[in-house]
Amino acid sequence: MENESPSLAPDSPQLPPGASLPNVPAGFAPRADLGKLQASADAIRRELGKVIVGQQTLLDLLLTAILADGHVLLEGVPGVAKTLTAKLLARTLAIPFSRIQFTPDLMPSDVLGTSVFRPNQAEFEFRPGPIFASVVLIDEINRAPAKTQSALFEVMEERHITQDGTTYPMQEPFLVLATQNPIEQEGTYRLPEAQLDRFLFKINVGYPTTAEEVAILQGHHAGFGGTPLEAVNPILSAADIQGLRQQVRHQHVEPKLLEYIAQLVGSTRAHKALYLGASPRASLALLNGAKALSALRGRDFVTPEDVQFLAPAVLRHRILLTPEREMEGVSPDDVVKQIIQQLEVPR
Amino acid sequence: MQRRGGVLLLLAMLGSVLAAVPLAAQSVPPSTPVAVAPHVPLRRPTAAHLQDLRSQHELQYETDPVPQASVWDLFWYRVQRWLGRTLNGSVYQHGGRYVVYGAFLVAFAFIVLRLLKVDLTSAFGRNPQRMPLAYTTEGEDIHAVDFPSRIAEAESAGDYRLAVRLGFLSVLKQLTDRGLLTWRPEKTNADYLAELPAGPLPVAFRAVAQQFEYAWYGELPLTAAHYTLVREARAALLQLLTTRAA
């Protein structure tokens, strides 16, 4: 499971019970009104909470990705509600949704679409594939071969596809939620680095705690396990999402924090434990993610905590360990954590 | 009839061959050795050239050239001689060889571990060396800053943002001096908040940290009224510290 990060939010676990403080210090008026954004996020959390037990960090990261206009790769062992979470999240957004089950025999045209000949008009007509939706759930993404994976390069980054010389733009918002299982090796293909780099976050979905698992069992025992999708209501329309994203783009970032992000990502390129560091696209992802997260936390500016909280999710799939470190059992998260611990926080 | 004709034809061919041999022998006169080679003048090197060749080191065939032994060669010669004496000696024969085997084994293991880049420092009770970063972080040591005078300077200059920052750093210093937290440039305010003992202190610290964040990271334009609130929050926290110490 994602590490819970200490936070200065009003309900911070470090504060004694009943000691919650307003999110804005008395007498300080923020520049932006984030009320609607926070209310929408809370409503989505409530809707998802009807079905999903726990996984608060997962939900926070998913909401951050929606606001930051980024794609998400969910990785976890089978049975930890990766697909269910993605489907439920799509349901809270009143926008077109499609699901693609990736299989070893899937072809690029099965994803993107294909041109069919119309004898009556004596011309080819493009039949859009399932990628033409606002939220696309790609289940078991690592089961399709590289040929099919590379079909996603253009659409994930440039938000359009090119078929027979014609470019077809995707409708906004466009969000890819992909799932993969890290354990199984048989019949799977490692995702190309170029494709991994196109995911804003890679979220490790872990096991629930014992208390959470008991709550899951209680819900199931009470009969709430048949059709959970029905219980979730849509909250945000496409226009709402666009409006919130526009607001997030105007979040304030102190110049020293930009340097901090650049140093953090740059450190991965010179780290002895890494064979491949993160690209400047990672810096952009970290910046955009931190802006969205700070808005979700009720601030109109970014703090180092926002950057640190997101750094593992942004970097873990963009860096490659050296074989020696991999053999020693070092994980990308360990390296990111070490970099964070050695980097001076701008203050 | 046919068979007789074939025999006659064979005899005729044999006769013609035998008749031709003396004719061929008569046509070539008996060979006699003739000295046809022209006179070849022998070239002889000059005496000076010969002397020069004789003095060349590579052309001394009679005696083996003695190589000039370098210091390195002498060292190895002595090592080899010592090894030879040791291996042939009674000490080696009576168990000393196991020491040599062990030394070779250790050397082999060391080479393998070095090739695998295994960090063995933790095996000797010391934490492994941290991988250095490619850059240097230049921290501001809060213990070396004269906060009262610098805060006064910032206040008099109307630079409330800087004054808020210095005030917050002075709070961190005082908390560190009292052993309530450990100051490090890499820590965030949330880290410090997590270190504080439970009670009213985290609430007061959070209020001060929040003001600092709005002033420093948020870059909100601060007025004298804002700064008054900041000073009040800081004073409340310091009061708590004084009460706690008492």
Coordinates of C-alpha atoms in Angstrom, one line a residue:
Chain A
M1 CA 0.0 0.0 0.0
E2 CA 1.1 3.6 -0.6
N3 CA 2.8 5.1 2.4
E4 CA 0.7 7.4 4.4
S5 CA 2.5 10.8 4.6
P6 CA 2.2 13.1 7.6
S7 CA 0.1 16.0 6.6
L8 CA -0.7 19.4 7.9
A9 CA -4.4 18.9 7.0
P10 CA -6.9 19.8 9.7
D11 CA -7.5 16.2 10.5
S12 CA -3.8 15.5 10.8
P13 CA -3.1 12.3 12.8
Q14 CA -0.4 14.1 14.7
L15 CA -2.9 16.4 16.3
P16 CA -4.8 15.4 19.5
P17 CA -8.5 14.6 19.1
G18 CA -10.6 17.7 18.9
A19 CA -7.6 19.9 18.1
S20 CA -8.4 20.3 14.4
L21 CA -7.7 23.8 13.1
P22 CA -9.1 25.6 10.1
N23 CA -7.2 24.9 6.9
V24 CA -6.4 28.6 6.4
P25 CA -4.8 30.5 9.3
A26 CA -6.9 33.2 10.8
G27 CA -6.6 36.5 9.0
F28 CA -5.0 35.0 5.9
A29 CA -7.2 35.1 2.8
P30 CA -6.2 32.7 0.1
R31 CA -6.1 33.9 -3.5
A32 CA -8.3 31.2 -4.9
D33 CA -11.6 29.8 -3.8
L34 CA -11.1 26.0 -3.7
G35 CA -14.5 25.3 -2.1
K36 CA -16.1 23.7 -5.2
L37 CA -13.0 21.6 -5.9
Q38 CA -12.9 20.3 -2.3
A39 CA -16.6 19.7 -2.2
S40 CA -16.5 17.7 -5.4
A41 CA -13.5 15.7 -4.2
D42 CA -15.3 15.0 -0.9
A43 CA -18.4 13.9 -2.8
I44 CA -16.4 11.5 -4.9
R45 CA -14.7 10.1 -1.8
R46 CA -18.1 9.5 -0.2
E47 CA -19.5 7.8 -3.3
L48 CA -16.4 5.5 -3.6
G49 CA -16.5 4.9 0.1
K50 CA -19.9 3.3 -0.3
V51 CA -18.1 0.4 -1.9
I52 CA -14.4 0.7 -1.4
V53 CA -13.2 0.2 2.2
G54 CA -10.0 2.1 3.2
Q55 CA -7.5 2.8 0.4
Q56 CA -7.6 6.5 1.2
T57 CA -4.2 7.2 -0.3
L58 CA -5.2 5.4 -3.5
L59 CA -8.3 7.5 -3.7
D60 CA -6.3 10.7 -3.1
L61 CA -3.8 9.8 -5.8
L62 CA -6.6 9.0 -8.3
L63 CA -8.4 12.3 -7.6
T64 CA -5.0 14.1 -8.0
A65 CA -4.5 12.4 -11.3
I66 CA -7.9 13.4 -12.6
L67 CA -7.2 17.0 -11.6
A68 CA -3.7 16.9 -13.0
D69 CA -4.8 15.5 -16.3
G70 CA -2.7 12.4 -16.1
H71 CA -3.0 8.7 -16.7
V72 CA -2.7 6.1 -13.9
L73 CA -1.2 2.7 -13.7
L74 CA -2.5 0.6 -10.8
E75 CA -0.3 -2.3 -9.8
G76 CA -1.3 -4.9 -7.3
V77 CA -1.8 -8.5 -6.7
P78 CA -5.1 -10.0 -7.8
G79 CA -8.1 -9.3 -5.5
V80 CA -7.2 -5.9 -4.1
A81 CA -10.0 -4.1 -6.0
K82 CA -7.9 -2.4 -8.7
T83 CA -10.4 -2.9 -11.4
L84 CA -13.3 -2.2 -9.1
T85 CA -11.8 1.0 -8.0
A86 CA -11.2 2.1 -11.5
K87 CA -14.7 1.2 -12.6
L88 CA -16.2 3.0 -9.6
L89 CA -14.1 6.1 -10.2
A90 CA -15.2 6.2 -13.8
R91 CA -18.8 5.9 -12.6
T92 CA -18.4 9.0 -10.4
L93 CA -17.5 10.9 -13.5
A94 CA -20.4 11.5 -15.9
I95 CA -18.3 11.0 -19.0
P96 CA -18.1 8.2 -21.6
F97 CA -16.4 5.1 -20.2
S98 CA -14.9 2.0 -22.0
R99 CA -13.1 -1.0 -20.8
I100 CA -10.5 -3.0 -22.8
Q101 CA -9.3 -6.3 -21.6
F102 CA -5.8 -6.7 -22.8
T103 CA -4.9 -10.2 -24.1
P104 CA -1.9 -11.6 -25.9
D105 CA -3.7 -11.7 -29.2
L106 CA -5.0 -8.2 -29.1
M107 CA -4.1 -6.1 -32.1
P108 CA -3.6 -2.3 -32.3
S109 CA -6.7 -2.0 -34.5
D110 CA -8.7 -3.7 -31.7
V111 CA -7.8 -0.7 -29.5
L112 CA -7.7 2.2 -31.9
G113 CA -10.2 1.3 -34.5
T114 CA -10.0 0.3 -38.1
S115 CA -11.1 1.4 -41.5
V116 CA -13.8 -0.7 -43.2
F117 CA -14.8 -0.5 -46.9
R118 CA -18.3 0.7 -47.7
P119 CA -19.2 -0.7 -51.1
N120 CA -22.2 1.5 -51.5
Q121 CA -20.1 4.7 -51.1
A122 CA -17.0 3.0 -52.6
E123 CA -14.9 4.4 -49.8
F124 CA -13.3 3.5 -46.5
E125 CA -15.0 4.5 -43.2
F126 CA -13.2 4.7 -39.9
R127 CA -14.7 2.7 -37.1
P128 CA -13.4 4.1 -33.8
G129 CA -12.1 1.6 -31.3
P130 CA -12.8 1.4 -27.6
I131 CA -10.0 4.0 -26.9
F132 CA -12.5 6.6 -28.0
A133 CA -13.9 7.4 -24.6
S134 CA -13.2 9.8 -21.8
V135 CA -12.2 7.2 -19.2
V136 CA -10.6 4.1 -20.6
L137 CA -10.0 1.2 -18.3
I138 CA -7.3 -1.0 -19.6
D139 CA -7.4 -4.2 -17.6
E140 CA -4.2 -6.3 -17.3
I141 CA -2.3 -4.0 -19.6
N142 CA 0.8 -6.1 -19.5
R143 CA -0.8 -9.1 -21.2
A144 CA -0.7 -7.5 -24.6
P145 CA 2.5 -7.6 -26.7
A146 CA 4.7 -4.6 -27.4
K147 CA 3.0 -4.1 -30.8
T148 CA -0.3 -3.3 -29.1
Q149 CA 1.3 -1.4 -26.3
S150 CA 3.0 0.9 -28.8
A151 CA -0.4 1.8 -30.3
L152 CA -1.1 3.6 -27.0
F153 CA 2.0 5.9 -27.3
E154 CA 0.4 8.5 -29.5
V155 CA -3.0 8.6 -27.9
M156 CA -1.7 8.7 -24.3
E157 CA 0.7 11.6 -24.9
E158 CA -0.8 13.6 -27.8
R159 CA -4.5 12.8 -27.2
H160 CA -5.2 11.8 -30.7
I161 CA -4.7 8.9 -33.1
T162 CA -3.6 8.8 -36.7
Q163 CA -5.2 6.3 -39.0
D164 CA -4.7 6.2 -42.8
G165 CA -3.2 9.6 -42.7
T166 CA -6.1 11.1 -40.8
T167 CA -5.8 12.4 -37.2
Y168 CA -8.7 11.8 -34.9
P169 CA -8.6 13.8 -31.7
M170 CA -9.8 12.4 -28.4
Q171 CA -12.5 14.1 -26.5
E172 CA -11.5 15.9 -23.3
P173 CA -11.1 14.8 -20.6
F174 CA -9.2 11.8 -21.6
L175 CA -8.0 9.5 -18.8
V176 CA -6.4 6.0 -19.1
L177 CA -6.6 3.9 -16.0
A178 CA -4.6 0.7 -16.5
T179 CA -4.1 -2.2 -14.1
Q180 CA -1.4 -4.8 -14.0
N181 CA -0.4 -7.7 -11.7
P182 CA 3.3 -7.6 -10.6
I183 CA 3.6 -11.2 -9.6
E184 CA 2.6 -13.2 -12.7
Q185 CA 5.3 -13.6 -15.3
E186 CA 3.6 -16.2 -17.6
G187 CA 2.0 -14.7 -20.6
T188 CA 2.9 -11.1 -19.7
Y189 CA 5.0 -8.5 -21.3
R190 CA 7.0 -5.8 -19.6
L191 CA 5.7 -2.4 -20.5
P192 CA 8.1 -0.3 -22.6
E193 CA 9.8 2.5 -20.8
A194 CA 8.3 5.0 -23.2
Q195 CA 4.9 3.9 -22.3
L196 CA 5.5 3.8 -18.6
D197 CA 6.8 7.4 -18.8
R198 CA 3.3 8.4 -20.1
F199 CA 1.6 7.4 -16.9
L200 CA 1.5 10.3 -14.4
F201 CA 1.4 7.9 -11.4
K202 CA 2.1 4.3 -10.8
I203 CA 0.1 3.4 -7.7
N204 CA 0.9 0.3 -5.7
V205 CA -2.4 -1.1 -4.5
G206 CA -1.7 -3.1 -1.4
Y207 CA -3.6 -5.3 0.9
P208 CA -6.2 -3.8 3.3
T209 CA -5.5 -3.7 7.0
T210 CA -7.2 -6.2 9.2
A211 CA -9.8 -3.7 10.3
E212 CA -10.5 -2.8 6.7
E213 CA -10.8 -6.4 5.7
V214 CA -13.3 -7.0 8.6
A215 CA -15.3 -4.1 7.2
I216 CA -15.2 -5.7 3.7
L217 CA -16.5 -9.0 5.2
Q218 CA -19.2 -7.2 7.1
G219 CA -20.4 -5.4 4.0
H220 CA -20.4 -8.6 2.0
H221 CA -22.1 -10.6 4.8
A222 CA -24.9 -7.9 4.9
G223 CA -25.6 -8.6 1.3
F224 CA -23.7 -5.6 -0.2
G225 CA -21.7 -7.4 -2.7
G226 CA -23.9 -8.1 -5.7
T227 CA -23.9 -5.0 -7.9
P228 CA -21.9 -2.3 -6.2
L229 CA -21.7 -0.1 -9.3
E230 CA -25.4 0.7 -8.8
A231 CA -24.7 2.3 -5.5
V232 CA -22.3 4.9 -6.9
N233 CA -23.7 8.2 -8.4
P234 CA -22.0 10.4 -10.9
I235 CA -20.6 13.6 -9.5
L236 CA -18.6 15.5 -12.1
S237 CA -19.4 16.2 -15.7
A238 CA -16.8 16.8 -18.4
A239 CA -17.2 20.5 -18.1
D240 CA -16.8 20.3 -14.3
I241 CA -13.5 18.4 -14.7
Q242 CA -12.2 20.9 -17.2
G243 CA -13.1 23.8 -14.9
L244 CA -11.4 22.2 -11.9
R245 CA -8.3 21.5 -14.0
Q246 CA -8.2 25.1 -15.1
Q247 CA -8.3 26.1 -11.5
V248 CA -5.5 23.7 -10.6
R249 CA -3.3 25.2 -13.3
H250 CA -3.3 28.5 -11.5
Q251 CA -2.0 27.1 -8.2
H252 CA 0.9 29.1 -6.9
V253 CA 4.4 27.5 -6.9
E254 CA 7.2 29.3 -5.1
P255 CA 10.3 29.4 -7.4
K256 CA 12.5 27.6 -4.9
L257 CA 10.0 24.7 -5.1
L258 CA 10.6 24.4 -8.8
E259 CA 14.3 24.1 -8.1
Y260 CA 13.4 21.5 -5.5
I261 CA 11.4 19.4 -8.0
A262 CA 14.2 19.7 -10.6
Q263 CA 16.8 18.7 -8.1
L264 CA 14.7 15.7 -6.9
V265 CA 14.2 14.4 -10.4
G266 CA 17.7 15.3 -11.5
S267 CA 19.1 13.3 -8.6
T268 CA 17.7 10.1 -10.1
R269 CA 19.9 10.7 -13.2
A270 CA 23.1 10.6 -11.2
H271 CA 22.2 8.1 -8.6
K272 CA 24.6 5.1 -8.4
A273 CA 21.8 2.7 -7.7
L274 CA 20.0 3.6 -10.9
Y275 CA 20.6 2.5 -14.4
L276 CA 18.1 4.9 -15.8
G277 CA 16.9 8.2 -14.2
A278 CA 13.7 10.0 -14.7
S279 CA 13.0 12.3 -17.7
P280 CA 12.0 16.0 -17.6
R281 CA 8.5 14.6 -18.2
A282 CA 8.7 13.3 -14.6
S283 CA 9.5 16.9 -13.4
L284 CA 6.4 18.1 -15.2
A285 CA 4.3 15.3 -13.8
L286 CA 5.6 16.1 -10.3
L287 CA 4.8 19.7 -10.7
N288 CA 1.3 19.1 -12.1
G289 CA 0.5 16.5 -9.5
A290 CA 1.7 18.7 -6.6
K291 CA -0.5 21.5 -7.8
A292 CA -3.5 19.2 -7.9
L293 CA -2.7 17.7 -4.6
S294 CA -2.3 21.0 -2.9
A295 CA -5.7 22.1 -4.2
L296 CA -7.2 18.9 -2.9
R297 CA -5.6 19.7 0.5
G298 CA -7.3 23.1 0.5
R299 CA -4.3 25.3 -0.3
D300 CA -3.8 27.5 -3.3
F301 CA 0.0 27.0 -3.2
V302 CA 2.3 24.0 -3.3
T303 CA 4.5 22.9 -0.3
P304 CA 7.4 20.5 -0.1
E305 CA 5.1 18.0 1.6
D306 CA 3.0 17.8 -1.6
V307 CA 6.1 17.1 -3.7
Q308 CA 7.5 14.5 -1.3
F309 CA 4.1 12.8 -1.0
L310 CA 3.8 12.3 -4.8
A311 CA 7.5 11.6 -5.6
P312 CA 7.3 7.8 -5.2
A313 CA 4.1 7.5 -7.3
V314 CA 5.6 9.8 -10.0
L315 CA 9.1 8.3 -10.1
R316 CA 8.9 4.6 -9.3
H317 CA 8.0 3.5 -12.8
R318 CA 10.3 6.0 -14.5
I319 CA 13.6 4.8 -13.0
L320 CA 15.5 1.6 -13.5
L321 CA 17.6 0.0 -10.9
T322 CA 21.1 -1.4 -11.7
P323 CA 21.1 -5.2 -11.7
E324 CA 23.3 -5.3 -8.6
R325 CA 20.8 -3.2 -6.6
E326 CA 17.9 -5.2 -7.9
M327 CA 19.6 -8.4 -6.8
E328 CA 20.1 -6.9 -3.4
G329 CA 16.4 -6.3 -3.1
V330 CA 16.5 -2.5 -3.3
S331 CA 13.2 -1.1 -4.7
P332 CA 12.7 2.1 -6.7
D333 CA 10.8 3.5 -3.7
D334 CA 13.8 3.0 -1.5
V335 CA 15.9 5.0 -3.8
V336 CA 13.3 7.8 -4.1
K337 CA 13.0 7.8 -0.3
Q338 CA 16.8 8.1 0.1
I339 CA 16.9 11.0 -2.4
I340 CA 14.2 12.8 -0.5
Q341 CA 16.0 12.3 2.8
Q342 CA 19.2 13.7 1.4
L343 CA 17.7 16.7 -0.3
E344 CA 17.4 20.0 1.5
V345 CA 13.8 21.3 1.7
P346 CA 13.5 24.9 0.6
R347 CA 12.7 27.0 3.6
Chain B
M1 CA 40.6 -62.5 -90.6
Q2 CA 39.7 -59.4 -88.7
R3 CA 42.0 -60.5 -85.8
R4 CA 45.0 -60.9 -88.1
G5 CA 44.5 -57.4 -89.5
G6 CA 44.5 -56.0 -85.9
V7 CA 47.8 -57.7 -85.1
L8 CA 49.4 -56.4 -88.3
L9 CA 48.3 -52.9 -87.5
L10 CA 49.8 -53.2 -84.0
L11 CA 53.1 -54.5 -85.4
A12 CA 53.3 -51.6 -87.9
M13 CA 52.8 -49.0 -85.1
L14 CA 55.5 -50.6 -83.0
G15 CA 57.9 -50.6 -85.9
S16 CA 57.3 -47.0 -86.6
V17 CA 58.0 -46.0 -83.0
L18 CA 61.2 -48.0 -82.8
A19 CA 62.4 -46.5 -86.0
A20 CA 61.8 -42.9 -84.7
V21 CA 63.8 -43.3 -81.5
P22 CA 67.4 -43.3 -83.1
L23 CA 66.4 -40.4 -85.3
A24 CA 65.4 -38.4 -82.2
A25 CA 68.6 -39.4 -80.5
Q26 CA 70.7 -38.3 -83.4
S27 CA 69.1 -34.9 -83.7
V28 CA 70.5 -33.6 -80.3
P29 CA 74.3 -33.3 -79.9
P30 CA 75.8 -34.8 -76.7
S31 CA 75.5 -32.2 -73.9
T32 CA 78.7 -30.7 -72.5
P33 CA 78.9 -28.4 -69.5
V34 CA 79.4 -24.9 -70.6
A35 CA 80.3 -22.1 -68.2
V36 CA 77.7 -19.5 -69.3
A37 CA 77.4 -17.6 -66.0
P38 CA 79.1 -14.2 -66.1
H39 CA 81.6 -13.1 -63.6
V40 CA 79.9 -12.0 -60.3
P41 CA 81.9 -9.5 -58.3
L42 CA 81.7 -10.4 -54.6
R43 CA 80.7 -7.6 -52.3
R44 CA 82.7 -7.3 -49.2
P45 CA 81.7 -5.0 -46.4
T46 CA 84.2 -2.4 -45.4
A47 CA 86.2 -2.9 -42.3
A48 CA 84.4 -0.1 -40.6
H49 CA 81.0 -1.6 -41.4
L50 CA 82.1 -4.9 -40.1
Q51 CA 83.3 -3.4 -36.9
D52 CA 80.0 -1.7 -36.5
L53 CA 78.1 -4.9 -37.0
R54 CA 80.3 -6.7 -34.5
S55 CA 79.6 -4.1 -31.9
Q56 CA 75.8 -4.4 -32.2
H57 CA 74.2 -6.1 -29.3
E58 CA 71.7 -8.2 -31.3
L59 CA 74.5 -9.8 -33.3
Q60 CA 76.5 -11.2 -30.3
Y61 CA 75.9 -14.9 -30.8
E62 CA 78.7 -16.2 -28.7
T63 CA 77.5 -15.0 -25.3
D64 CA 73.9 -14.7 -24.0
P65 CA 72.9 -11.1 -23.4
V66 CA 72.4 -10.4 -19.8
P67 CA 69.1 -8.4 -19.3
Q68 CA 69.2 -5.4 -17.0
A69 CA 67.1 -6.5 -14.0
S70 CA 64.7 -3.8 -12.9
V71 CA 63.6 -3.2 -9.3
W72 CA 60.2 -4.9 -10.1
D73 CA 62.1 -8.0 -11.5
L74 CA 64.2 -8.1 -8.4
F75 CA 61.1 -7.9 -6.2
W76 CA 59.4 -10.8 -8.0
Y77 CA 62.6 -12.8 -7.9
R78 CA 62.8 -12.4 -4.2
V79 CA 59.1 -13.2 -3.8
Q80 CA 59.5 -16.3 -5.9
R81 CA 62.5 -17.4 -4.0
W82 CA 60.7 -16.9 -0.7
L83 CA 57.7 -18.8 -2.0
G84 CA 59.9 -21.6 -3.2
R85 CA 61.7 -21.8 0.2
T86 CA 58.3 -21.7 2.0
L87 CA 56.6 -24.3 -0.1
N88 CA 59.5 -26.6 0.1
G89 CA 60.2 -26.0 3.7
S90 CA 59.1 -28.1 6.7
V91 CA 56.7 -25.5 8.0
Y92 CA 54.7 -25.7 4.7
Q93 CA 54.7 -29.4 4.8
H94 CA 53.6 -29.5 8.4
G95 CA 50.3 -27.6 8.1
G96 CA 51.5 -24.2 6.8
R97 CA 50.0 -25.0 3.4
Y98 CA 46.6 -24.7 4.9
V99 CA 47.4 -21.1 5.7
V100 CA 48.3 -20.6 2.1
Y101 CA 45.1 -22.3 0.9
G102 CA 43.1 -20.1 3.3
A103 CA 44.8 -16.9 2.0
F104 CA 44.0 -17.9 -1.6
L105 CA 40.4 -18.7 -0.6
V106 CA 40.0 -15.3 1.1
A107 CA 41.5 -13.5 -1.9
F108 CA 39.1 -15.4 -4.2
A109 CA 36.1 -14.6 -2.1
F110 CA 37.2 -10.9 -1.9
I111 CA 37.5 -10.7 -5.7
V112 CA 34.1 -12.3 -6.2
L113 CA 32.4 -10.0 -3.7
R114 CA 34.1 -7.0 -5.3
L115 CA 32.8 -8.1 -8.7
L116 CA 29.3 -8.4 -7.3
K117 CA 29.7 -5.0 -5.6
V118 CA 28.5 -6.4 -2.3
D119 CA 28.7 -3.8 0.5
L120 CA 30.0 -5.6 3.5
T121 CA 30.3 -2.6 5.8
S122 CA 27.1 -3.6 7.6
A123 CA 28.6 -7.0 8.5
F124 CA 31.1 -5.2 10.8
G125 CA 28.4 -3.4 12.8
R126 CA 28.5 -0.2 10.8
N127 CA 25.7 1.2 8.6
P128 CA 26.4 0.9 4.9
Q129 CA 27.8 4.0 3.3
R130 CA 25.1 6.1 1.8
M131 CA 25.2 6.6 -1.9
P132 CA 26.4 10.2 -2.4
L133 CA 24.3 12.5 -4.5
A134 CA 25.8 14.3 -7.5
Y135 CA 25.2 17.7 -6.0
T136 CA 25.9 19.5 -2.7
T137 CA 23.1 20.9 -0.5
E138 CA 24.1 24.0 1.2
G139 CA 22.1 24.3 4.4
E140 CA 21.5 27.3 6.5
D141 CA 22.6 26.4 10.1
I142 CA 19.9 27.8 12.4
H143 CA 22.3 27.6 15.3
A144 CA 24.6 30.1 13.6
V145 CA 22.0 32.7 12.8
D146 CA 21.5 35.7 15.1
F147 CA 17.7 35.6 14.9
P148 CA 16.8 38.6 17.2
S149 CA 18.8 41.1 15.2
R150 CA 17.9 39.7 11.8
I151 CA 14.2 39.6 12.6
A152 CA 14.5 43.2 13.8
E153 CA 16.2 44.2 10.6
A154 CA 13.5 42.5 8.5
E155 CA 10.7 44.1 10.5
S156 CA 12.2 47.6 10.3
A157 CA 12.6 47.1 6.5
G158 CA 9.0 46.1 6.2
D159 CA 10.0 42.7 4.8
Y160 CA 7.4 40.7 6.7
R161 CA 7.8 37.6 4.5
L162 CA 11.4 37.3 5.6
A163 CA 10.6 38.2 9.2
V164 CA 8.0 35.4 9.2
R165 CA 10.6 32.9 7.9
L166 CA 13.2 33.9 10.4
G167 CA 10.7 33.8 13.2
F168 CA 9.7 30.3 12.2
L169 CA 13.3 29.1 12.0
S170 CA 13.9 30.6 15.4
V171 CA 11.0 28.5 16.7
L172 CA 12.6 25.4 15.2
K173 CA 15.9 26.3 16.9
Q174 CA 14.2 26.7 20.3
L175 CA 12.4 23.4 19.9
T176 CA 15.6 21.8 18.9
D177 CA 17.5 23.3 21.8
R178 CA 14.9 21.9 24.2
G179 CA 15.3 18.5 22.7
L180 CA 11.7 18.4 21.4
L181 CA 12.7 17.9 17.8
T182 CA 15.8 17.3 15.8
W183 CA 16.4 20.0 13.2
R184 CA 17.6 18.8 9.8
P185 CA 17.4 20.8 6.6
E186 CA 15.9 17.7 4.8
K187 CA 12.8 17.6 7.1
T188 CA 9.5 19.1 6.3
N189 CA 7.1 20.8 8.7
A190 CA 5.0 17.7 8.8
D191 CA 8.1 15.7 9.9
Y192 CA 8.6 18.2 12.8
L193 CA 5.0 18.1 13.7
A194 CA 5.2 14.3 13.9
E195 CA 8.2 14.5 16.3
L196 CA 6.5 16.8 18.8
P197 CA 5.1 15.1 22.0
A198 CA 1.4 15.0 22.3
G199 CA -0.4 17.8 24.0
P200 CA -1.0 21.5 23.2
L201 CA 2.4 21.9 21.6
P202 CA 1.6 20.3 18.2
V203 CA -1.5 22.5 17.9
A204 CA 0.5 25.7 18.6
F205 CA 3.3 24.6 16.3
R206 CA 0.9 23.8 13.5
A207 CA -0.6 27.2 13.7
V208 CA 2.9 28.8 13.4
A209 CA 3.9 26.4 10.6
Q210 CA 0.7 27.1 8.7
Q211 CA 1.4 30.9 8.9
F212 CA 4.9 30.3 7.7
E213 CA 3.7 28.2 4.7
Y214 CA 1.1 30.8 3.6
A215 CA 3.7 33.6 3.9
W216 CA 6.7 31.7 2.4
Y217 CA 5.4 29.1 0.0
G218 CA 2.1 30.9 -0.7
E219 CA 3.9 34.2 -1.1
L220 CA 0.8 36.0 0.1
P221 CA 1.2 39.8 0.4
L222 CA 1.6 40.4 4.1
T223 CA 0.5 43.4 5.9
A224 CA 1.4 44.6 9.4
A225 CA -1.9 43.1 10.6
H226 CA -0.9 39.7 9.3
Y227 CA 2.5 40.0 11.0
T228 CA 0.9 40.9 14.3
L229 CA -1.1 37.6 14.1
V230 CA 2.2 35.8 13.3
R231 CA 3.9 37.3 16.3
E232 CA 1.0 36.4 18.5
A233 CA 1.1 32.8 17.4
R234 CA 4.8 32.6 17.9
A235 CA 4.6 34.2 21.3
A236 CA 1.9 31.6 22.3
L237 CA 4.1 28.8 21.3
L238 CA 7.1 30.2 23.1
Q239 CA 4.9 30.7 26.2
L240 CA 4.0 27.0 26.0
L241 CA 7.7 26.1 25.9
T242 CA 8.4 28.3 28.9
T243 CA 5.5 26.8 30.8
R244 CA 6.7 23.4 29.9
A245 CA 10.2 24.1 31.1
A246 CA 8.9 25.5 34.4

